[in-house]
């Protein structure tokens, strides 16, 4: 009781830019001039892809730094136009994480950057996507497993630490082999939590090391 919130109008701005997806096919005709893509890459969206009608499925997300699930009026996610451009409106100036994830021909591409939004917004932002990478690893047991336990009943899952809202991201998991090794393919460059499914009763993940 006795908790009151004072609300005042806040000026908002827009974040505009273009997503550059690496494709080998000819890009669709662009209605407006677009930033020049990097060498070996093409701008816009080609006719092949993972979305409806063979087009890439692209998701652009803007989340406030320090609070991945924080948004203003749900305006932190937008669709990408045919020529690869996007426009996020209703953005309160501040520091953000800009995340872009795309699926093209079964391959995942991504980009993530820190973005400081000033009082005049952001224009002409060019985002070049990178293909996902394979993440290898190995499970080690501490102690004696219960009778009947087999390594290949385990599955390692990567869960994005940000709320992707569907985000066009495919499943990122791998079954563990009898020798404890696994490889998770096609992983976008994001931040993840690691979960291990199929552990026997009473078992838990004690530690995780990279490198």
PDB file of C-alpha atoms in Angstrom:
ATOM      1  CA  UNK A   1       0.000   0.000   0.000  1.00  0.00           C
ATOM      2  CA  UNK A   2       0.976   3.606  -0.424  1.00  0.00           C
ATOM      3  CA  UNK A   3       3.058   2.992  -3.558  1.00  0.00           C
ATOM      4  CA  UNK A   4       2.519   5.683  -6.185  1.00  0.00           C
ATOM      5  CA  UNK A   5       4.014   6.102  -9.641  1.00  0.00           C
ATOM      6  CA  UNK A   6       4.348   9.502 -11.261  1.00  0.00           C
ATOM      7  CA  UNK A   7       4.225   9.288 -15.049  1.00  0.00           C
ATOM      8  CA  UNK A   8       5.298  12.069 -17.406  1.00  0.00           C
ATOM      9  CA  UNK A   9       5.485  12.262 -21.212  1.00  0.00           C
ATOM     10  CA  UNK A  10       8.916  11.293 -22.533  1.00  0.00           C
ATOM     11  CA  UNK A  11      10.206  12.335 -25.975  1.00  0.00           C
ATOM     12  CA  UNK A  12      11.060   9.332 -28.111  1.00  0.00           C
ATOM     13  CA  UNK A  13      13.186   8.876 -31.224  1.00  0.00           C
ATOM     14  CA  UNK A  14      13.738   6.299 -33.975  1.00  0.00           C
ATOM     15  CA  UNK A  15      16.521   3.835 -34.782  1.00  0.00           C
ATOM     16  CA  UNK A  16      16.871   3.192 -38.522  1.00  0.00           C
ATOM     17  CA  UNK A  17      19.243   1.028 -40.490  1.00  0.00           C
ATOM     18  CA  UNK A  18      19.758  -1.876 -42.870  1.00  0.00           C
ATOM     19  CA  UNK A  19      20.585  -5.530 -42.310  1.00  0.00           C
ATOM     20  CA  UNK A  20      23.172  -7.076 -44.648  1.00  0.00           C
ATOM     21  CA  UNK A  21      22.579 -10.828 -45.058  1.00  0.00           C
ATOM     22  CA  UNK A  22      25.306 -12.901 -46.803  1.00  0.00           C
ATOM     23  CA  UNK A  23      23.542 -14.439 -49.823  1.00  0.00           C
ATOM     24  CA  UNK A  24      24.802 -15.781 -53.111  1.00  0.00           C
ATOM     25  CA  UNK A  25      21.631 -15.016 -55.053  1.00  0.00           C
ATOM     26  CA  UNK A  26      20.743 -11.678 -56.653  1.00  0.00           C
ATOM     27  CA  UNK A  27      19.117  -9.321 -54.140  1.00  0.00           C
ATOM     28  CA  UNK A  28      15.662  -7.977 -54.757  1.00  0.00           C
ATOM     29  CA  UNK A  29      15.301  -4.511 -56.293  1.00  0.00           C
ATOM     30  CA  UNK A  30      15.620  -1.802 -53.694  1.00  0.00           C
ATOM     31  CA  UNK A  31      13.130   1.048 -53.512  1.00  0.00           C
ATOM     32  CA  UNK A  32      15.602   3.407 -51.793  1.00  0.00           C
ATOM     33  CA  UNK A  33      19.403   3.745 -51.864  1.00  0.00           C
ATOM     34  CA  UNK A  34      21.043   1.457 -49.318  1.00  0.00           C
ATOM     35  CA  UNK A  35      24.456   1.405 -47.615  1.00  0.00           C
ATOM     36  CA  UNK A  36      27.144  -0.467 -49.541  1.00  0.00           C
ATOM     37  CA  UNK A  37      27.674  -4.014 -48.185  1.00  0.00           C
ATOM     38  CA  UNK A  38      31.067  -5.293 -47.143  1.00  0.00           C
ATOM     39  CA  UNK A  39      33.182  -7.225 -49.681  1.00  0.00           C
ATOM     40  CA  UNK A  40      31.827 -10.685 -50.359  1.00  0.00           C
ATOM     41  CA  UNK A  41      28.365  -9.816 -49.046  1.00  0.00           C
ATOM     42  CA  UNK A  42      25.150  -8.587 -50.599  1.00  0.00           C
ATOM     43  CA  UNK A  43      22.596  -6.199 -49.188  1.00  0.00           C
ATOM     44  CA  UNK A  44      18.893  -6.765 -48.967  1.00  0.00           C
ATOM     45  CA  UNK A  45      17.063 -10.052 -49.011  1.00  0.00           C
ATOM     46  CA  UNK A  46      17.474 -12.685 -51.683  1.00  0.00           C
ATOM     47  CA  UNK A  47      14.703 -14.988 -53.001  1.00  0.00           C
ATOM     48  CA  UNK A  48      15.932 -17.976 -51.012  1.00  0.00           C
ATOM     49  CA  UNK A  49      15.636 -18.253 -47.258  1.00  0.00           C
ATOM     50  CA  UNK A  50      13.937 -19.588 -44.161  1.00  0.00           C
ATOM     51  CA  UNK A  51      10.878 -17.381 -43.978  1.00  0.00           C
ATOM     52  CA  UNK A  52       7.526 -17.428 -45.829  1.00  0.00           C
ATOM     53  CA  UNK A  53       7.896 -17.438 -49.589  1.00  0.00           C
ATOM     54  CA  UNK A  54      11.528 -18.498 -49.369  1.00  0.00           C
ATOM     55  CA  UNK A  55      12.673 -15.194 -47.845  1.00  0.00           C
ATOM     56  CA  UNK A  56      15.021 -15.000 -44.882  1.00  0.00           C
ATOM     57  CA  UNK A  57      13.373 -14.765 -41.500  1.00  0.00           C
ATOM     58  CA  UNK A  58      14.929 -11.729 -39.797  1.00  0.00           C
ATOM     59  CA  UNK A  59      14.268 -10.353 -36.329  1.00  0.00           C
ATOM     60  CA  UNK A  60      15.673  -7.057 -35.030  1.00  0.00           C
ATOM     61  CA  UNK A  61      15.504  -6.487 -31.258  1.00  0.00           C
ATOM     62  CA  UNK A  62      16.474  -3.489 -29.155  1.00  0.00           C
ATOM     63  CA  UNK A  63      16.775  -4.077 -25.396  1.00  0.00           C
ATOM     64  CA  UNK A  64      17.796  -1.624 -22.689  1.00  0.00           C
ATOM     65  CA  UNK A  65      21.309  -2.292 -21.344  1.00  0.00           C
ATOM     66  CA  UNK A  66      21.262  -3.960 -17.948  1.00  0.00           C
ATOM     67  CA  UNK A  67      17.700  -5.238 -18.390  1.00  0.00           C
ATOM     68  CA  UNK A  68      17.305  -7.628 -21.313  1.00  0.00           C
ATOM     69  CA  UNK A  69      13.538  -7.908 -20.873  1.00  0.00           C
ATOM     70  CA  UNK A  70      12.860  -4.178 -20.497  1.00  0.00           C
ATOM     71  CA  UNK A  71      10.992  -2.380 -23.259  1.00  0.00           C
ATOM     72  CA  UNK A  72       8.950   0.756 -23.842  1.00  0.00           C
ATOM     73  CA  UNK A  73       5.464   0.021 -25.102  1.00  0.00           C
ATOM     74  CA  UNK A  74       6.608  -3.176 -26.819  1.00  0.00           C
ATOM     75  CA  UNK A  75       8.413  -1.110 -29.486  1.00  0.00           C
ATOM     76  CA  UNK A  76      11.747  -2.885 -29.111  1.00  0.00           C
ATOM     77  CA  UNK A  77      11.156  -5.383 -31.927  1.00  0.00           C
ATOM     78  CA  UNK A  78      10.439  -4.699 -35.589  1.00  0.00           C
ATOM     79  CA  UNK A  79      10.071  -6.341 -38.976  1.00  0.00           C
ATOM     80  CA  UNK A  80      12.655  -5.958 -41.730  1.00  0.00           C
ATOM     81  CA  UNK A  81      11.544  -4.703 -45.145  1.00  0.00           C
ATOM     82  CA  UNK A  82      12.232  -6.422 -48.455  1.00  0.00           C
ATOM     83  CA  UNK A  83      15.341  -4.282 -49.043  1.00  0.00           C
ATOM     84  CA  UNK A  84      16.731  -5.114 -45.592  1.00  0.00           C
ATOM     85  CA  UNK A  85      15.883  -1.772 -43.973  1.00  0.00           C
ATOM     86  CA  UNK A  86      14.156  -1.403 -40.617  1.00  0.00           C
ATOM     87  CA  UNK A  87      12.749   1.382 -38.429  1.00  0.00           C
ATOM     88  CA  UNK A  88      12.252   1.087 -34.665  1.00  0.00           C
ATOM     89  CA  UNK A  89      10.149   3.967 -33.370  1.00  0.00           C
ATOM     90  CA  UNK A  90       9.175   5.042 -29.864  1.00  0.00           C
ATOM     91  CA  UNK A  91      12.693   4.591 -28.452  1.00  0.00           C
ATOM     92  CA  UNK A  92      13.624   6.502 -25.304  1.00  0.00           C
ATOM     93  CA  UNK A  93      17.234   7.809 -25.577  1.00  0.00           C
ATOM     94  CA  UNK A  94      19.751   5.704 -23.649  1.00  0.00           C
ATOM     95  CA  UNK A  95      22.088   2.721 -23.904  1.00  0.00           C
ATOM     96  CA  UNK A  96      20.817  -0.437 -25.622  1.00  0.00           C
ATOM     97  CA  UNK A  97      21.813  -3.834 -26.967  1.00  0.00           C
ATOM     98  CA  UNK A  98      20.846  -4.264 -30.623  1.00  0.00           C
ATOM     99  CA  UNK A  99      20.443  -7.902 -31.656  1.00  0.00           C
ATOM    100  CA  UNK A 100      19.686  -9.173 -35.159  1.00  0.00           C
ATOM    101  CA  UNK A 101      19.057 -12.837 -35.968  1.00  0.00           C
ATOM    102  CA  UNK A 102      18.292 -14.238 -39.426  1.00  0.00           C
ATOM    103  CA  UNK A 103      17.677 -17.646 -40.974  1.00  0.00           C
ATOM    104  CA  UNK A 104      18.628 -18.175 -44.609  1.00  0.00           C
ATOM    105  CA  UNK A 105      18.678 -21.550 -46.377  1.00  0.00           C
ATOM    106  CA  UNK A 106      18.766 -23.410 -43.048  1.00  0.00           C
ATOM    107  CA  UNK A 107      21.769 -21.388 -41.837  1.00  0.00           C
ATOM    108  CA  UNK A 108      21.565 -18.942 -38.925  1.00  0.00           C
ATOM    109  CA  UNK A 109      23.189 -15.508 -39.021  1.00  0.00           C
ATOM    110  CA  UNK A 110      23.456 -12.949 -36.250  1.00  0.00           C
ATOM    111  CA  UNK A 111      24.940  -9.706 -35.008  1.00  0.00           C
ATOM    112  CA  UNK A 112      24.925  -8.005 -31.623  1.00  0.00           C
ATOM    113  CA  UNK A 113      26.211  -4.564 -30.699  1.00  0.00           C
ATOM    114  CA  UNK A 114      26.058  -1.890 -28.027  1.00  0.00           C
ATOM    115  CA  UNK A 115      24.109   1.138 -29.209  1.00  0.00           C
ATOM    116  CA  UNK A 116      23.897   4.568 -27.586  1.00  0.00           C
ATOM    117  CA  UNK A 117      20.716   6.317 -28.724  1.00  0.00           C
ATOM    118  CA  UNK A 118      20.994  10.112 -28.531  1.00  0.00           C
ATOM    119  CA  UNK A 119      18.218  12.725 -28.469  1.00  0.00           C
ATOM    120  CA  UNK A 120      18.176  12.822 -32.284  1.00  0.00           C
ATOM    121  CA  UNK A 121      17.947   9.030 -32.673  1.00  0.00           C
ATOM    122  CA  UNK A 122      20.087   6.821 -34.930  1.00  0.00           C
ATOM    123  CA  UNK A 123      20.049   6.813 -38.755  1.00  0.00           C
ATOM    124  CA  UNK A 124      21.887   4.919 -41.502  1.00  0.00           C
ATOM    125  CA  UNK A 125      22.965   2.071 -39.238  1.00  0.00           C
ATOM    126  CA  UNK A 126      24.459  -0.835 -41.229  1.00  0.00           C
ATOM    127  CA  UNK A 127      24.467  -4.280 -39.643  1.00  0.00           C
ATOM    128  CA  UNK A 128      26.451  -7.070 -41.317  1.00  0.00           C
ATOM    129  CA  UNK A 129      25.451 -10.537 -40.117  1.00  0.00           C
ATOM    130  CA  UNK A 130      27.835 -13.409 -39.462  1.00  0.00           C
ATOM    131  CA  UNK A 131      27.041 -17.116 -39.859  1.00  0.00           C
ATOM    132  CA  UNK A 132      26.557 -19.277 -36.794  1.00  0.00           C
ATOM    133  CA  UNK A 133      29.417 -21.402 -35.542  1.00  0.00           C
ATOM    134  CA  UNK A 134      29.763 -24.945 -34.196  1.00  0.00           C
ATOM    135  CA  UNK A 135      30.276 -25.227 -30.429  1.00  0.00           C
ATOM    136  CA  UNK A 136      32.052 -28.458 -29.365  1.00  0.00           C
ATOM    137  CA  UNK A 137      32.301 -29.712 -25.795  1.00  0.00           C
ATOM    138  CA  UNK A 138      32.583 -32.697 -23.492  1.00  0.00           C
ATOM    139  CA  UNK A 139      30.743 -33.927 -20.393  1.00  0.00           C
ATOM    140  CA  UNK A 140      32.796 -35.171 -17.427  1.00  0.00           C
ATOM    141  CA  UNK A 141      31.312 -37.125 -14.528  1.00  0.00           C
ATOM    142  CA  UNK A 142      32.315 -36.465 -10.930  1.00  0.00           C
ATOM    143  CA  UNK A 143      31.689 -39.663  -8.988  1.00  0.00           C
ATOM    144  CA  UNK A 144      30.060 -42.936  -9.970  1.00  0.00           C
ATOM    145  CA  UNK A 145      26.857 -42.729 -12.043  1.00  0.00           C
ATOM    146  CA  UNK A 146      23.871 -44.922 -11.123  1.00  0.00           C
ATOM    147  CA  UNK A 147      23.476 -48.354 -12.657  1.00  0.00           C
ATOM    148  CA  UNK A 148      22.127 -48.249 -16.197  1.00  0.00           C
ATOM    149  CA  UNK A 149      23.173 -44.641 -16.844  1.00  0.00           C
ATOM    150  CA  UNK A 150      24.435 -43.917 -20.362  1.00  0.00           C
ATOM    151  CA  UNK A 151      26.102 -40.740 -21.563  1.00  0.00           C
ATOM    152  CA  UNK A 152      24.012 -40.630 -24.725  1.00  0.00           C
ATOM    153  CA  UNK A 153      20.847 -40.024 -22.698  1.00  0.00           C
ATOM    154  CA  UNK A 154      22.104 -36.490 -22.022  1.00  0.00           C
ATOM    155  CA  UNK A 155      21.375 -33.470 -24.224  1.00  0.00           C
ATOM    156  CA  UNK A 156      23.057 -30.062 -24.000  1.00  0.00           C
ATOM    157  CA  UNK A 157      20.851 -27.022 -24.701  1.00  0.00           C
ATOM    158  CA  UNK A 158      21.780 -23.371 -25.225  1.00  0.00           C
ATOM    159  CA  UNK A 159      19.077 -20.942 -24.098  1.00  0.00           C
ATOM    160  CA  UNK A 160      19.409 -17.247 -25.140  1.00  0.00           C
ATOM    161  CA  UNK A 161      19.762 -15.093 -22.034  1.00  0.00           C
ATOM    162  CA  UNK A 162      17.622 -12.414 -23.709  1.00  0.00           C
ATOM    163  CA  UNK A 163      13.911 -12.722 -24.369  1.00  0.00           C
ATOM    164  CA  UNK A 164      13.988 -13.350 -28.124  1.00  0.00           C
ATOM    165  CA  UNK A 165      10.217 -13.657 -28.385  1.00  0.00           C
ATOM    166  CA  UNK A 166      10.521 -16.467 -30.925  1.00  0.00           C
ATOM    167  CA  UNK A 167      13.242 -14.450 -32.639  1.00  0.00           C
ATOM    168  CA  UNK A 168      13.613 -16.763 -35.638  1.00  0.00           C
ATOM    169  CA  UNK A 169      16.214 -18.820 -33.769  1.00  0.00           C
ATOM    170  CA  UNK A 170      16.154 -22.536 -34.450  1.00  0.00           C
ATOM    171  CA  UNK A 171      16.824 -25.210 -31.819  1.00  0.00           C
ATOM    172  CA  UNK A 172      20.339 -25.123 -30.392  1.00  0.00           C
ATOM    173  CA  UNK A 173      21.048 -28.454 -28.763  1.00  0.00           C
ATOM    174  CA  UNK A 174      23.016 -31.639 -29.255  1.00  0.00           C
ATOM    175  CA  UNK A 175      22.868 -35.203 -27.993  1.00  0.00           C
ATOM    176  CA  UNK A 176      25.933 -36.313 -26.032  1.00  0.00           C
ATOM    177  CA  UNK A 177      27.912 -39.260 -27.406  1.00  0.00           C
ATOM    178  CA  UNK A 178      28.996 -42.334 -25.448  1.00  0.00           C
ATOM    179  CA  UNK A 179      32.420 -40.742 -24.923  1.00  0.00           C
ATOM    180  CA  UNK A 180      30.819 -37.589 -23.478  1.00  0.00           C
ATOM    181  CA  UNK A 181      31.517 -35.363 -26.493  1.00  0.00           C
ATOM    182  CA  UNK A 182      28.960 -33.203 -28.279  1.00  0.00           C
ATOM    183  CA  UNK A 183      28.827 -30.466 -30.940  1.00  0.00           C
ATOM    184  CA  UNK A 184      26.066 -27.879 -31.169  1.00  0.00           C
ATOM    185  CA  UNK A 185      25.926 -26.638 -34.782  1.00  0.00           C
ATOM    186  CA  UNK A 186      24.913 -23.315 -36.271  1.00  0.00           C
ATOM    187  CA  UNK A 187      24.955 -21.191 -33.089  1.00  0.00           C
ATOM    188  CA  UNK A 188      24.419 -17.400 -33.488  1.00  0.00           C
ATOM    189  CA  UNK A 189      26.730 -15.010 -31.609  1.00  0.00           C
ATOM    190  CA  UNK A 190      24.553 -14.211 -28.585  1.00  0.00           C
ATOM    191  CA  UNK A 191      24.669 -14.713 -24.821  1.00  0.00           C
ATOM    192  CA  UNK A 192      23.359 -18.062 -23.548  1.00  0.00           C
ATOM    193  CA  UNK A 193      22.606 -20.131 -20.506  1.00  0.00           C
ATOM    194  CA  UNK A 194      23.723 -23.756 -20.715  1.00  0.00           C
ATOM    195  CA  UNK A 195      21.330 -26.510 -19.635  1.00  0.00           C
ATOM    196  CA  UNK A 196      21.893 -30.253 -19.553  1.00  0.00           C
ATOM    197  CA  UNK A 197      18.795 -32.422 -19.932  1.00  0.00           C
ATOM    198  CA  UNK A 198      18.476 -36.115 -19.101  1.00  0.00           C
ATOM    199  CA  UNK A 199      20.485 -36.084 -15.864  1.00  0.00           C
ATOM    200  CA  UNK A 200      19.754 -38.974 -13.490  1.00  0.00           C
ATOM    201  CA  UNK A 201      17.850 -38.234 -10.313  1.00  0.00           C
ATOM    202  CA  UNK A 202      19.973 -36.382  -7.772  1.00  0.00           C
ATOM    203  CA  UNK A 203      22.560 -35.237 -10.315  1.00  0.00           C
ATOM    204  CA  UNK A 204      23.265 -31.610 -11.244  1.00  0.00           C
ATOM    205  CA  UNK A 205      25.664 -29.501 -13.284  1.00  0.00           C
ATOM    206  CA  UNK A 206      28.566 -28.663 -10.950  1.00  0.00           C
ATOM    207  CA  UNK A 207      30.791 -26.524 -13.210  1.00  0.00           C
ATOM    208  CA  UNK A 208      31.282 -25.345 -16.758  1.00  0.00           C
ATOM    209  CA  UNK A 209      34.529 -24.262 -18.389  1.00  0.00           C
ATOM    210  CA  UNK A 210      35.287 -22.601 -21.706  1.00  0.00           C
ATOM    211  CA  UNK A 211      38.644 -22.999 -23.426  1.00  0.00           C
TER     212      UNK A 211
END
